Coordinates of C-alpha atoms and ligand atoms in Angstrom, one line a residue:
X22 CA -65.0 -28.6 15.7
X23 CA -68.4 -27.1 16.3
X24 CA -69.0 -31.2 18.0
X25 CA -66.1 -30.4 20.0
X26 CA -66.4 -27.5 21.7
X27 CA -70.2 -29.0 22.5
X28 CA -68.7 -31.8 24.1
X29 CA -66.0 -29.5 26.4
X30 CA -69.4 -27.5 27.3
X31 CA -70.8 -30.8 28.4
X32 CA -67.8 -31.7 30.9
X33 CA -67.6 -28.8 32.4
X34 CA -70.9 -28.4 32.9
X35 CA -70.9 -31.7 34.6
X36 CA -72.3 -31.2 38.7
X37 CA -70.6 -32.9 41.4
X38 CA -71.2 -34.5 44.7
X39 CA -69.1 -35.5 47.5
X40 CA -70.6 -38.7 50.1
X41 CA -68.8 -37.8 53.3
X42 CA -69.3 -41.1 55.5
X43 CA -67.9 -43.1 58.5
X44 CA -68.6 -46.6 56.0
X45 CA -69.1 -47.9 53.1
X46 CA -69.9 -51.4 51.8
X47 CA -68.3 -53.7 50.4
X48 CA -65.3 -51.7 51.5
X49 CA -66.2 -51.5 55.6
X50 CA -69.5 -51.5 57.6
X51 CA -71.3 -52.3 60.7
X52 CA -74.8 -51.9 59.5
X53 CA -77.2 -49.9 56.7
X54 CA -75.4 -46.9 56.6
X55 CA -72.8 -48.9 54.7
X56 CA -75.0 -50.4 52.5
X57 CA -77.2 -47.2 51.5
X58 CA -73.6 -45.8 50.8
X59 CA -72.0 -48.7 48.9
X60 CA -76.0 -48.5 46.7
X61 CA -76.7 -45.0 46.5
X62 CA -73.2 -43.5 44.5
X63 CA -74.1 -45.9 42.1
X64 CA -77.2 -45.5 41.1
X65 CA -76.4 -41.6 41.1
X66 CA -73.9 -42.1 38.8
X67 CA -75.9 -43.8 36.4
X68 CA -77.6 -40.4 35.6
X69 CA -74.5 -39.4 34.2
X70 CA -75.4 -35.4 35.3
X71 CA -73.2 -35.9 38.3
X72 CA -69.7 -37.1 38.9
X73 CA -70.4 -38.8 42.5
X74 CA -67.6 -39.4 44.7
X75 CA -67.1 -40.8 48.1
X76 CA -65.0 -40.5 51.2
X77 CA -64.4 -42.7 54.1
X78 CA -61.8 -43.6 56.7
X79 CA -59.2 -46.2 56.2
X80 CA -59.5 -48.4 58.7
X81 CA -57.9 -52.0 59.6
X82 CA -60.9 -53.5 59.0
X83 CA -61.0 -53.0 55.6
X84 CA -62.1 -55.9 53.1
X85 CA -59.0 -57.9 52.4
X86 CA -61.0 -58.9 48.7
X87 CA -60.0 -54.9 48.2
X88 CA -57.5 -53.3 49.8
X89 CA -54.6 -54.5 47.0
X90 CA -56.2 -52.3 44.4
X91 CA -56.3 -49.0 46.4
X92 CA -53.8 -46.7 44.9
X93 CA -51.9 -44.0 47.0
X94 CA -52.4 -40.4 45.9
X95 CA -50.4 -38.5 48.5
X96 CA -50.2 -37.1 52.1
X97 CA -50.9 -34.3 53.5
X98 CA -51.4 -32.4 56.7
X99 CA -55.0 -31.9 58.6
X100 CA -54.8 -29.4 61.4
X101 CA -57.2 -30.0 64.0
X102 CA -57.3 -27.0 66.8
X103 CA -53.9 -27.6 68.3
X104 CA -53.2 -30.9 66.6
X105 CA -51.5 -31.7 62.9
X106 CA -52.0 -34.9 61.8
X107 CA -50.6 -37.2 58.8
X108 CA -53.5 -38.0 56.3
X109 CA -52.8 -40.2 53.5
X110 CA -55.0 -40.5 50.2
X111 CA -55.7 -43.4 48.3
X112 CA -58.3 -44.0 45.7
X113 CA -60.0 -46.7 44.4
X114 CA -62.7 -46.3 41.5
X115 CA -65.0 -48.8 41.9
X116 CA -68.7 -49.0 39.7
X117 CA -68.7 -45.9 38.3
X118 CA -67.9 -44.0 41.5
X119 CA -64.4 -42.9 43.2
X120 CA -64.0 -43.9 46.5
X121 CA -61.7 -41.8 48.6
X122 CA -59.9 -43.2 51.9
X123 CA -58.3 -41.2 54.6
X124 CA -55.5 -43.3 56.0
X125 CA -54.1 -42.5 59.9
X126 CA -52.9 -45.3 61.9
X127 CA -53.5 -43.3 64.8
X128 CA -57.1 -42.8 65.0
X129 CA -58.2 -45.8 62.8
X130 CA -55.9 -48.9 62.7
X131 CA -58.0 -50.3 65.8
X132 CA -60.2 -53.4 65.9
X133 CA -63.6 -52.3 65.1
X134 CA -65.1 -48.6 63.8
X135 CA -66.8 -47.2 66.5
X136 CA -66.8 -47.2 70.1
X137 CA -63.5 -45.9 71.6
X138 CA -63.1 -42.6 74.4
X139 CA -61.6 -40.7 71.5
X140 CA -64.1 -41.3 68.7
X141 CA -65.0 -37.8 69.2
X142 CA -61.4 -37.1 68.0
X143 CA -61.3 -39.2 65.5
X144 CA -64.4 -38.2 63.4
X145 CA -63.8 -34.4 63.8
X146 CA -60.1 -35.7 61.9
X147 CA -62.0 -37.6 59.5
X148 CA -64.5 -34.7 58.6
X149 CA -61.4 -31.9 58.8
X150 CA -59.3 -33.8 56.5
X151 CA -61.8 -35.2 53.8
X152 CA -62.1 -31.1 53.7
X153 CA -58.4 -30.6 53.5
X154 CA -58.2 -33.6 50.5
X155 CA -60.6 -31.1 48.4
X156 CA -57.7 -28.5 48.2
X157 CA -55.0 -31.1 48.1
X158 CA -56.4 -32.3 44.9
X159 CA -58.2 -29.2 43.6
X160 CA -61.6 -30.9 43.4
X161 CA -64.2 -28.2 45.2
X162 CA -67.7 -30.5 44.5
X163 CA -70.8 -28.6 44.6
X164 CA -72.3 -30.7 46.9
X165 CA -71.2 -32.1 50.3
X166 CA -73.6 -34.8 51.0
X167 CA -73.0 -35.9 54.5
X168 CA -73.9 -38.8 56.6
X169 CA -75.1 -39.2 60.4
X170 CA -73.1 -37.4 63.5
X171 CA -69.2 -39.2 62.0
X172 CA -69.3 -36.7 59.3
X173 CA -71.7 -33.9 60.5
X174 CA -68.7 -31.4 61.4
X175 CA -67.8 -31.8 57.7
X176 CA -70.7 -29.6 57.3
X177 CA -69.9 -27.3 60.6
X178 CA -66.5 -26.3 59.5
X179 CA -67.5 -25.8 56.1
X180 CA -70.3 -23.0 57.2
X181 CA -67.7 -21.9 59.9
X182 CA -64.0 -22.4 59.8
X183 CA -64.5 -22.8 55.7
X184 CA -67.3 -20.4 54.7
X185 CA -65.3 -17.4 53.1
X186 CA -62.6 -19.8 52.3
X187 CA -61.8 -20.0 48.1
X188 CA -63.3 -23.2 46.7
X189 CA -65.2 -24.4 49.5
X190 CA -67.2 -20.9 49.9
X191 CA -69.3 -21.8 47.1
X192 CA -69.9 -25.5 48.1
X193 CA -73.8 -26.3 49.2
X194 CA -74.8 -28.5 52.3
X195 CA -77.3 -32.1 52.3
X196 CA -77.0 -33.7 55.7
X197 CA -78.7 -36.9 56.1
X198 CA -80.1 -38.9 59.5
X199 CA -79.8 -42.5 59.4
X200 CA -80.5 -42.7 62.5
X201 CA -81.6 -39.5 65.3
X202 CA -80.4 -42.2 68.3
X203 CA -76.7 -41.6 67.8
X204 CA -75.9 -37.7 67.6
X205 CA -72.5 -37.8 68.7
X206 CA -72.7 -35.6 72.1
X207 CA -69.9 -34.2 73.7
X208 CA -68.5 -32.3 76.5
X209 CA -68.1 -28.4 75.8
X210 CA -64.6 -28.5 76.4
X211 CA -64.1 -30.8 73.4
X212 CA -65.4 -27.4 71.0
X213 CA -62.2 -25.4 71.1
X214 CA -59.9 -27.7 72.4
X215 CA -60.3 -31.1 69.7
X216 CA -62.8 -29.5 67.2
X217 CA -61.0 -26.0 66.8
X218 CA -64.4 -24.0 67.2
X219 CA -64.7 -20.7 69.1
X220 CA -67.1 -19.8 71.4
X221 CA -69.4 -18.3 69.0
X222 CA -70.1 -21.5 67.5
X223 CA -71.6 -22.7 70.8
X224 CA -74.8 -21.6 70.4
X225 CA -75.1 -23.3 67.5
X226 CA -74.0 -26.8 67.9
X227 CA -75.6 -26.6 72.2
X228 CA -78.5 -29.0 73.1
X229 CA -78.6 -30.3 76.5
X230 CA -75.6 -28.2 78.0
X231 CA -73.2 -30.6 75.3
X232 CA -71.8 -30.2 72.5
X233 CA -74.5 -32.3 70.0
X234 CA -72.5 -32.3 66.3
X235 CA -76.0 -34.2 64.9
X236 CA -77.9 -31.0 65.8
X237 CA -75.3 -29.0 64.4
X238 CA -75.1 -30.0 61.1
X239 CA -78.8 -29.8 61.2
X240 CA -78.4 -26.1 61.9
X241 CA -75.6 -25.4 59.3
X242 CA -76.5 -27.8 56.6
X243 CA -78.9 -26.4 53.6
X244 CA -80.6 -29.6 53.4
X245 CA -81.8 -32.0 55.8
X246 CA -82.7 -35.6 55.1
X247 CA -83.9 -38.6 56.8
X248 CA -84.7 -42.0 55.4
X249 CA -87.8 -42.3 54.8
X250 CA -91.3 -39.8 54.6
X251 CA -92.8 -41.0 57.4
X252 CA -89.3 -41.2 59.6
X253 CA -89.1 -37.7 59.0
X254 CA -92.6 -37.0 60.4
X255 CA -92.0 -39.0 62.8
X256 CA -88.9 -37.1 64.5
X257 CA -90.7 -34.1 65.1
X258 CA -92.4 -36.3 67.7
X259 CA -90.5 -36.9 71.3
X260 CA -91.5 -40.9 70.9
X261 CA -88.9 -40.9 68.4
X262 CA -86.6 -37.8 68.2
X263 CA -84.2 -38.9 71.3
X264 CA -84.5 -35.1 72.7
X265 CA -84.3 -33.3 69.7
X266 CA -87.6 -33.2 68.2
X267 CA -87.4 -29.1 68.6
X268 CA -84.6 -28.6 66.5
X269 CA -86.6 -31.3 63.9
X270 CA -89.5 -28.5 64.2
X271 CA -86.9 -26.2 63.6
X272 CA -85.6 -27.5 60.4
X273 CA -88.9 -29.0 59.2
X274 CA -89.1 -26.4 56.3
X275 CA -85.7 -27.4 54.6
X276 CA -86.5 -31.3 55.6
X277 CA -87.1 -34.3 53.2
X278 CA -87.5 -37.7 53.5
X279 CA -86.4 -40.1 50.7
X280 CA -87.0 -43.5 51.1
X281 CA -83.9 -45.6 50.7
X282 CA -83.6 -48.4 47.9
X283 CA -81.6 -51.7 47.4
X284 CA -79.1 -53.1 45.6
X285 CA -81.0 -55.4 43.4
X286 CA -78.3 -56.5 41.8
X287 CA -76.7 -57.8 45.0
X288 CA -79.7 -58.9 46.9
X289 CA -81.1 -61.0 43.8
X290 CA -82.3 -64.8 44.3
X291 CA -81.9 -65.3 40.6
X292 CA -78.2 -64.8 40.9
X293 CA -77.1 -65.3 44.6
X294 CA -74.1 -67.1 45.2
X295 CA -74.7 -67.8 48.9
X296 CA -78.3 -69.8 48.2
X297 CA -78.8 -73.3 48.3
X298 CA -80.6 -73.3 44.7
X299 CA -81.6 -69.9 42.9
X300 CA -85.1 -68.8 41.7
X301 CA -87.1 -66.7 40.4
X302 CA -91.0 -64.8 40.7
X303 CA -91.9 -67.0 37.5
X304 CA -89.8 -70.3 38.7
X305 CA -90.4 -70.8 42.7
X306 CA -89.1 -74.2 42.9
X307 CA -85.7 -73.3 44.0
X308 CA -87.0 -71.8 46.8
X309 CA -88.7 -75.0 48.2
X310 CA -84.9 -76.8 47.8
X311 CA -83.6 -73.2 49.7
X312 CA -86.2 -74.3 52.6
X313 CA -85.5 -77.8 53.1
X314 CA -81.6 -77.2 52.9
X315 CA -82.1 -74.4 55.8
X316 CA -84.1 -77.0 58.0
X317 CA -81.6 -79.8 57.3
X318 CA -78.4 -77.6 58.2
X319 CA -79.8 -76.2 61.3
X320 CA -81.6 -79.3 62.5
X321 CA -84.9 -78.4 62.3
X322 CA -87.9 -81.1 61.2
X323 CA -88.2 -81.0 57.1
X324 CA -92.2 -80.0 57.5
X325 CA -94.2 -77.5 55.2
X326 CA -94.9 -75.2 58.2
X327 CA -94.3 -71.7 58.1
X328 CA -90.9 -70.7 58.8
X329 CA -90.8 -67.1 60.8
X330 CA -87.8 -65.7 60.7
X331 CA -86.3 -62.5 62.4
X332 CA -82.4 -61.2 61.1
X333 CA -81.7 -58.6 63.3
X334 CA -79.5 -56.7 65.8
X335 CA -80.8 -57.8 69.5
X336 CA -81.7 -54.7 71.0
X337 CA -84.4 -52.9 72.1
X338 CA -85.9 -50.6 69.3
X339 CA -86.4 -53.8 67.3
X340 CA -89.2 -54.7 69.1
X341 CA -87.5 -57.9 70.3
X342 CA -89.8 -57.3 73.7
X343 CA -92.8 -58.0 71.5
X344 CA -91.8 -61.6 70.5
X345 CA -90.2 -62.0 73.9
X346 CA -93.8 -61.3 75.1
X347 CA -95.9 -63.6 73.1
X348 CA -92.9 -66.2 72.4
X349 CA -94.9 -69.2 73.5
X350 CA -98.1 -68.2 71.6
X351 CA -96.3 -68.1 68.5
X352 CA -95.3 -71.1 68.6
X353 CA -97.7 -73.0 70.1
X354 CA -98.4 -72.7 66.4
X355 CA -97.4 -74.8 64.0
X356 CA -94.7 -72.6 63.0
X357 CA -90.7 -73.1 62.9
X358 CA -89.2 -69.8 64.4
X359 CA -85.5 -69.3 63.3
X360 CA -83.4 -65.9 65.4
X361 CA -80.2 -64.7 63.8
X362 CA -78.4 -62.2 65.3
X363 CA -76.4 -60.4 68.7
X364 CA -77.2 -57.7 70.4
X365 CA -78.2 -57.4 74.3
X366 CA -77.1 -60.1 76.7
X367 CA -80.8 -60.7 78.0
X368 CA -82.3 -61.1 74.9
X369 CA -79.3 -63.5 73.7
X370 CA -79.9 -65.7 76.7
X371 CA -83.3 -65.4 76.1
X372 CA -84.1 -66.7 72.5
X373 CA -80.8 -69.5 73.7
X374 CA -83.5 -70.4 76.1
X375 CA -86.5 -70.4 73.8
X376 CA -84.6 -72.8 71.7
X377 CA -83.1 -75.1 74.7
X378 CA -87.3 -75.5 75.6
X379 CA -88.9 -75.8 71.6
X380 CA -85.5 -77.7 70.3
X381 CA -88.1 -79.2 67.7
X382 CA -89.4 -75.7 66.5
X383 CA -87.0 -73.0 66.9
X384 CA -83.0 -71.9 66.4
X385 CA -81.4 -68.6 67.5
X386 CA -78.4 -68.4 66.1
X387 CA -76.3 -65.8 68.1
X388 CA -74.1 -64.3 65.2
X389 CA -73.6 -62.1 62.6
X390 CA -73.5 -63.9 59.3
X391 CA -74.0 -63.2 56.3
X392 CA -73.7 -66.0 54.3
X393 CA -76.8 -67.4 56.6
X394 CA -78.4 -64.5 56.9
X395 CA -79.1 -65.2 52.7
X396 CA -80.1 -68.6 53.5
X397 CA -82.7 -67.5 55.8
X398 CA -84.3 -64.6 53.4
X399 CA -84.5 -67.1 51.1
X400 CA -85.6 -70.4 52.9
X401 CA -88.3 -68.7 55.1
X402 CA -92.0 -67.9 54.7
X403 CA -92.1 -65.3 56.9
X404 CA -89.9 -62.3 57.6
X405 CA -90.5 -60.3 61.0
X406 CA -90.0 -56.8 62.0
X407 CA -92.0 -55.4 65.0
X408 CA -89.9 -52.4 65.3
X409 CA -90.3 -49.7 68.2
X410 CA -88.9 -47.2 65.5
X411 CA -87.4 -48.0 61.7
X412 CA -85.6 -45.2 59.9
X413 CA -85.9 -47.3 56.9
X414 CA -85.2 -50.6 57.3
X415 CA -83.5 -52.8 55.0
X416 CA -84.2 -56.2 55.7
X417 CA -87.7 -56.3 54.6
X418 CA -86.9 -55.0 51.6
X419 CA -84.4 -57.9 51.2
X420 CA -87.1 -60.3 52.5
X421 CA -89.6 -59.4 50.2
X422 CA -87.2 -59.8 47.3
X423 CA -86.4 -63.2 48.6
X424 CA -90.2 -64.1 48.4
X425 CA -89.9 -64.2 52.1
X426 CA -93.4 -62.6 53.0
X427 CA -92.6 -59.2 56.2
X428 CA -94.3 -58.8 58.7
X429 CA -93.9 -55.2 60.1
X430 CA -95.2 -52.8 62.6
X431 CA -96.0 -49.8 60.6
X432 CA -93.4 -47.0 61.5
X433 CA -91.1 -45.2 59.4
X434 CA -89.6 -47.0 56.2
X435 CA -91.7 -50.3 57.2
X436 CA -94.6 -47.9 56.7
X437 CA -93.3 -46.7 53.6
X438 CA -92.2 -49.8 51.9
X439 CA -94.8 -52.9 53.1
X440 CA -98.4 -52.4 52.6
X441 CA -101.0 -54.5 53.8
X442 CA -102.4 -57.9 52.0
X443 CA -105.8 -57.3 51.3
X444 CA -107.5 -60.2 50.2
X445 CA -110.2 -58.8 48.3
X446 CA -108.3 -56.3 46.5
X447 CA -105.6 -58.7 46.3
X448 CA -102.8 -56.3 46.6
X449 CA -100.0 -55.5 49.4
X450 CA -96.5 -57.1 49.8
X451 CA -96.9 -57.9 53.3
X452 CA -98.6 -57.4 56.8
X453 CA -98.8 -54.7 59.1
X454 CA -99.8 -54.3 62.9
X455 CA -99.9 -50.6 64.3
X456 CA -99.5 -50.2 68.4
X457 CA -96.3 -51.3 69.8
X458 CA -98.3 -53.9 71.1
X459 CA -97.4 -57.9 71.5
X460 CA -101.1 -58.7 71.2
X461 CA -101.7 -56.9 68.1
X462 CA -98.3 -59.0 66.4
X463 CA -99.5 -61.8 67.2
X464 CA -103.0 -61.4 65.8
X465 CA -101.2 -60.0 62.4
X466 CA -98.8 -62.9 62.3
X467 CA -101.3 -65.6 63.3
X468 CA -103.3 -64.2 60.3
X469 CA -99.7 -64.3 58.0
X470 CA -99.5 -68.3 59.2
X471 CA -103.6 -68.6 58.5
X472 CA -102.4 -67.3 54.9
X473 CA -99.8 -69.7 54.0
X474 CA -102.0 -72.8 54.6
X475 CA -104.0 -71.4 50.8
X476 CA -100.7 -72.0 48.9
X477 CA -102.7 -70.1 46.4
X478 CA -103.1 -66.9 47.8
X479 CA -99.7 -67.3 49.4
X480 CA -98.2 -67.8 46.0
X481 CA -99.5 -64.6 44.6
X482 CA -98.6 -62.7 47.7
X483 CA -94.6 -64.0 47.1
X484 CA -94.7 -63.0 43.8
X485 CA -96.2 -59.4 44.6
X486 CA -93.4 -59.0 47.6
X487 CA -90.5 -60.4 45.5
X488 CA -91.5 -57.8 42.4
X489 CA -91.9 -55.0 44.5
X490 CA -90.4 -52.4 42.5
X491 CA -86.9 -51.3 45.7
X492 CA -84.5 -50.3 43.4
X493 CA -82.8 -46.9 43.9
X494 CA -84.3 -45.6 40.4
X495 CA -86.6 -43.5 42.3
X496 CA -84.9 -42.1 45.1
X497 CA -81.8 -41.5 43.2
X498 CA -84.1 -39.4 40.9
X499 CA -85.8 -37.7 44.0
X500 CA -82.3 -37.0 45.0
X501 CA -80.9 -35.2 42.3
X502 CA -83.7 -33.3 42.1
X503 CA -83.1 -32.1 45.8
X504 CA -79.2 -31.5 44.3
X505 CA -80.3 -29.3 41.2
X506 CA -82.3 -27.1 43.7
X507 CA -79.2 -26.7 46.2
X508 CA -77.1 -25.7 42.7
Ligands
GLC712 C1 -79.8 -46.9 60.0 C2 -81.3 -47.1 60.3 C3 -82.0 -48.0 59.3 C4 -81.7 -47.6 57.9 C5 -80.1 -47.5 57.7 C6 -79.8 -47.0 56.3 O1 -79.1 -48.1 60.2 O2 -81.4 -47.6 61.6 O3 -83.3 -48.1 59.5 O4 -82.2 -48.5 57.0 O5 -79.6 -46.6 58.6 O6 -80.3 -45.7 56.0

């Protein structure tokens, strides 16, 4: 009995958080808002001192591998200013954590997540109704945890519209920036007339003469996160803030920055379906068969010469200027250069040129794909990442656990997660360059490619990269600590 009632004290007293977000992998994503999302939940829940849930949209492109095993909760009606809208509710629990999805044909059964004239509309809906599912199923977490501009009026209404409001009066506030580029800016009309704010509210949620949601929910929310330390330095700086390093001043004192982690689990060369032959730190062979395979399937000479590799969205904050710069330097080397990934017409055309003129030495593959994109982290040497700016950055993260060696400019979570090679200390997972300079890449990556030639320091650098310790252990403990203060 006495057991008993202990174990009733210890539900009850269980806290809870509620990840509002516009994506979530492996359910639907464009990028590593989906992954921190599909990683983070989990590794909260694992705590066990916090019932973690999650909502996002359902939208048509949801994974086919999962949409049979949602299961429909219910409807109900979300009233946005002048609007009512259908929501429905399914749920799906999935490792530990309940995934919520908002289904409206309306605003999300479109090709693609983002980019329409009304996605304005549509996120204000999203963020109003995962508010109206709390009282539809009587779940009031403590915690909103809310992600990037999609979900920021989540946070608004709740210190607004919601604030005296039973159940949600008492519910605390952690908005985190993936990224301070996209802040979801809109014209004042918008505030009364699709978001169902009065005029008072302007004040709040004006930068620029627009409506800017991003700096609201920095205004509103209790805490402010970005992903990484030095990103959140960083911000308060106009280089990187995209106009609103004031309001980052502004907020500094109820700021943090928590680097993100990985899904080892997923992004393991031991156990990854997608290679061409698995490894390990202890057993490299299998990486040597993942190299040649990669050079045979995209026609590139079977040599041991370094492979440089770059995975990445083609635009310009990813420093793709740098390599454009000093293209033929690098590989006047004797280097194979392989480019995976879209983005900007110029640079496409570009790196289709490169390859057209070094058809012996490099491959841009203009795509996203996954499935290569694991074949590359784990038949390269040499993983590149010369970003302008890096929130966090999850690529060399998932190079280095690959064995594939980064090399980064140091800024934000490249800063934070790759530190120099130092050859007489023998420590470092990695190389770094500083300026946003093509010279100063070069030098660092002619100095990676110098490395590799001693197979025997090169060895020991792989091993230190691929055991660098990413996992969300730490963060997720960093987080709840930030959660136990809010409570
Ligand atoms: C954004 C950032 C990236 C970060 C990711 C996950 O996509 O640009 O740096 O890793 O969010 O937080």
């Amino acid at each position: 009995m006495a057991n008993n009632t202990k174990k009733e004290v210890s539900i009850q007293k269980k806290k809870s958080v509620l990840f509002i977000a516009s994506e979530a992998n492996p359910f639907a994503g464009t990028g590593g808002l989906a992954d921190v999302i599909g990683s983070l939940p989990k590794a909260l829940a694992k705590s066990r001192s916090y019932d973690v849930r999650v909502v996002i949209p359902l939208y048509k492109d949801f994974s086919s591998l999962h949409r049979d095993k949602l299961h429909f909760v219910g409807n109900f009606n979300v009233e946005l200013s002048w609007r009512n809208q259908y929501c429905g509710l399914f749920e799906y629990k999935y490792e530990g954590v309940k995934f919520y999805f908002l289904d409206n044909e309306y605003y999300f059964k479109r090709d693609g997540l983002y980019g329409f004239y009304d996605d304005g509309e549509r996120f204000a809906f999203f963020s109003k109704a995962s508010l109206t599912m709390m009282r539809y199923l009587d779940f009031y977490p403590d915690i909103v945890h809310a992600h990037d501009w999609q979900s920021a009026l989540s946070v608004i209404y709740l210190k607004t519209l919601y604030k005296n409001e039973y159940g949600y009066d008492k519910i605390k506030t952690m908005f985190t920036i993936h990224n301070i580029e996209y802040q979801g800016k809109y014209d004042r009309f918008l505030l009364g007339d699709v978001f169902g704010l009065s005029d008072d509210n302007y004040n709040a949620l004006e930068y620029d003469n627009c409506v800017n949601l991003l700096k609201g929910a920095m205004v509103y929310s209790d805490v402010v996160s970005t992903v990484s330390p030095t990103y959140a330095e960083e911000i308060k700086y106009d280089y990187f803030s995209h106009g609103l390093s004031p309001i980052v001043n502004e907020v500094s004192y109820k700021t943090v920055g928590i680097l993100n982690g990985i899904d080892q689990t997923v992004y393991n060369p031991e156990t990854d379906e997608r290679l061409f032959a698995n490894y390990t730190s202890e057993d490299l062979s299998g990486k040597k068969i993942c190299k040649k395979e990669l050079q045979k399937m995209l026609g590139l000479p079977e040599k041991d010469v370094p492979i440089i590799a770059m995975i990445t969205r083609l635009v310009g904050h990813k420093g793709v200027d740098l390599l454009k710069c000093v293209v033929d330097d690098v590989l006047s080397e004797k280097v194979q250069l392989i480019i995976l990934g879209k983005g900007e017409k110029q640079y496409e055309d570009f790196f289709k040129k490169v390859q057209d003129e070094y058809s012996t030495k490099c491959r841009a593959v203009i795509a996203y794909n996954k499935d290569l994109s694991s074949k590359i982290y784990s038949g390269a040497d040499i993983f590149l990442m010369p970003s302008k700016s890096e929130p966090c950055g999850l690529s060399q993260m998932i190079a280095a656990r690959y064995g594939t060696v980064p090399v980064v400019r140091k800024t934000g979570g490249l800063a934070d997660s790759i530190s120099p090679y130092n050859l007489e200390r023998k420590d470092g997972n990695g190389f770094r360059f500083e300026t946003y300079n093509a010279h100063e890449m070069l030098y660092v990556l002619k100095d990676a490619v110098f490395t590799y030639s001693d197979k025997k320091v090169w060895n020991k650098l792989m091993v230190t990269a691929m055991k660098t310790d990413f996992s969300w252990r730490k963060s997720a403990k960093e987080y709840i600590k930030v959660y136990d203060k809010l409570i």
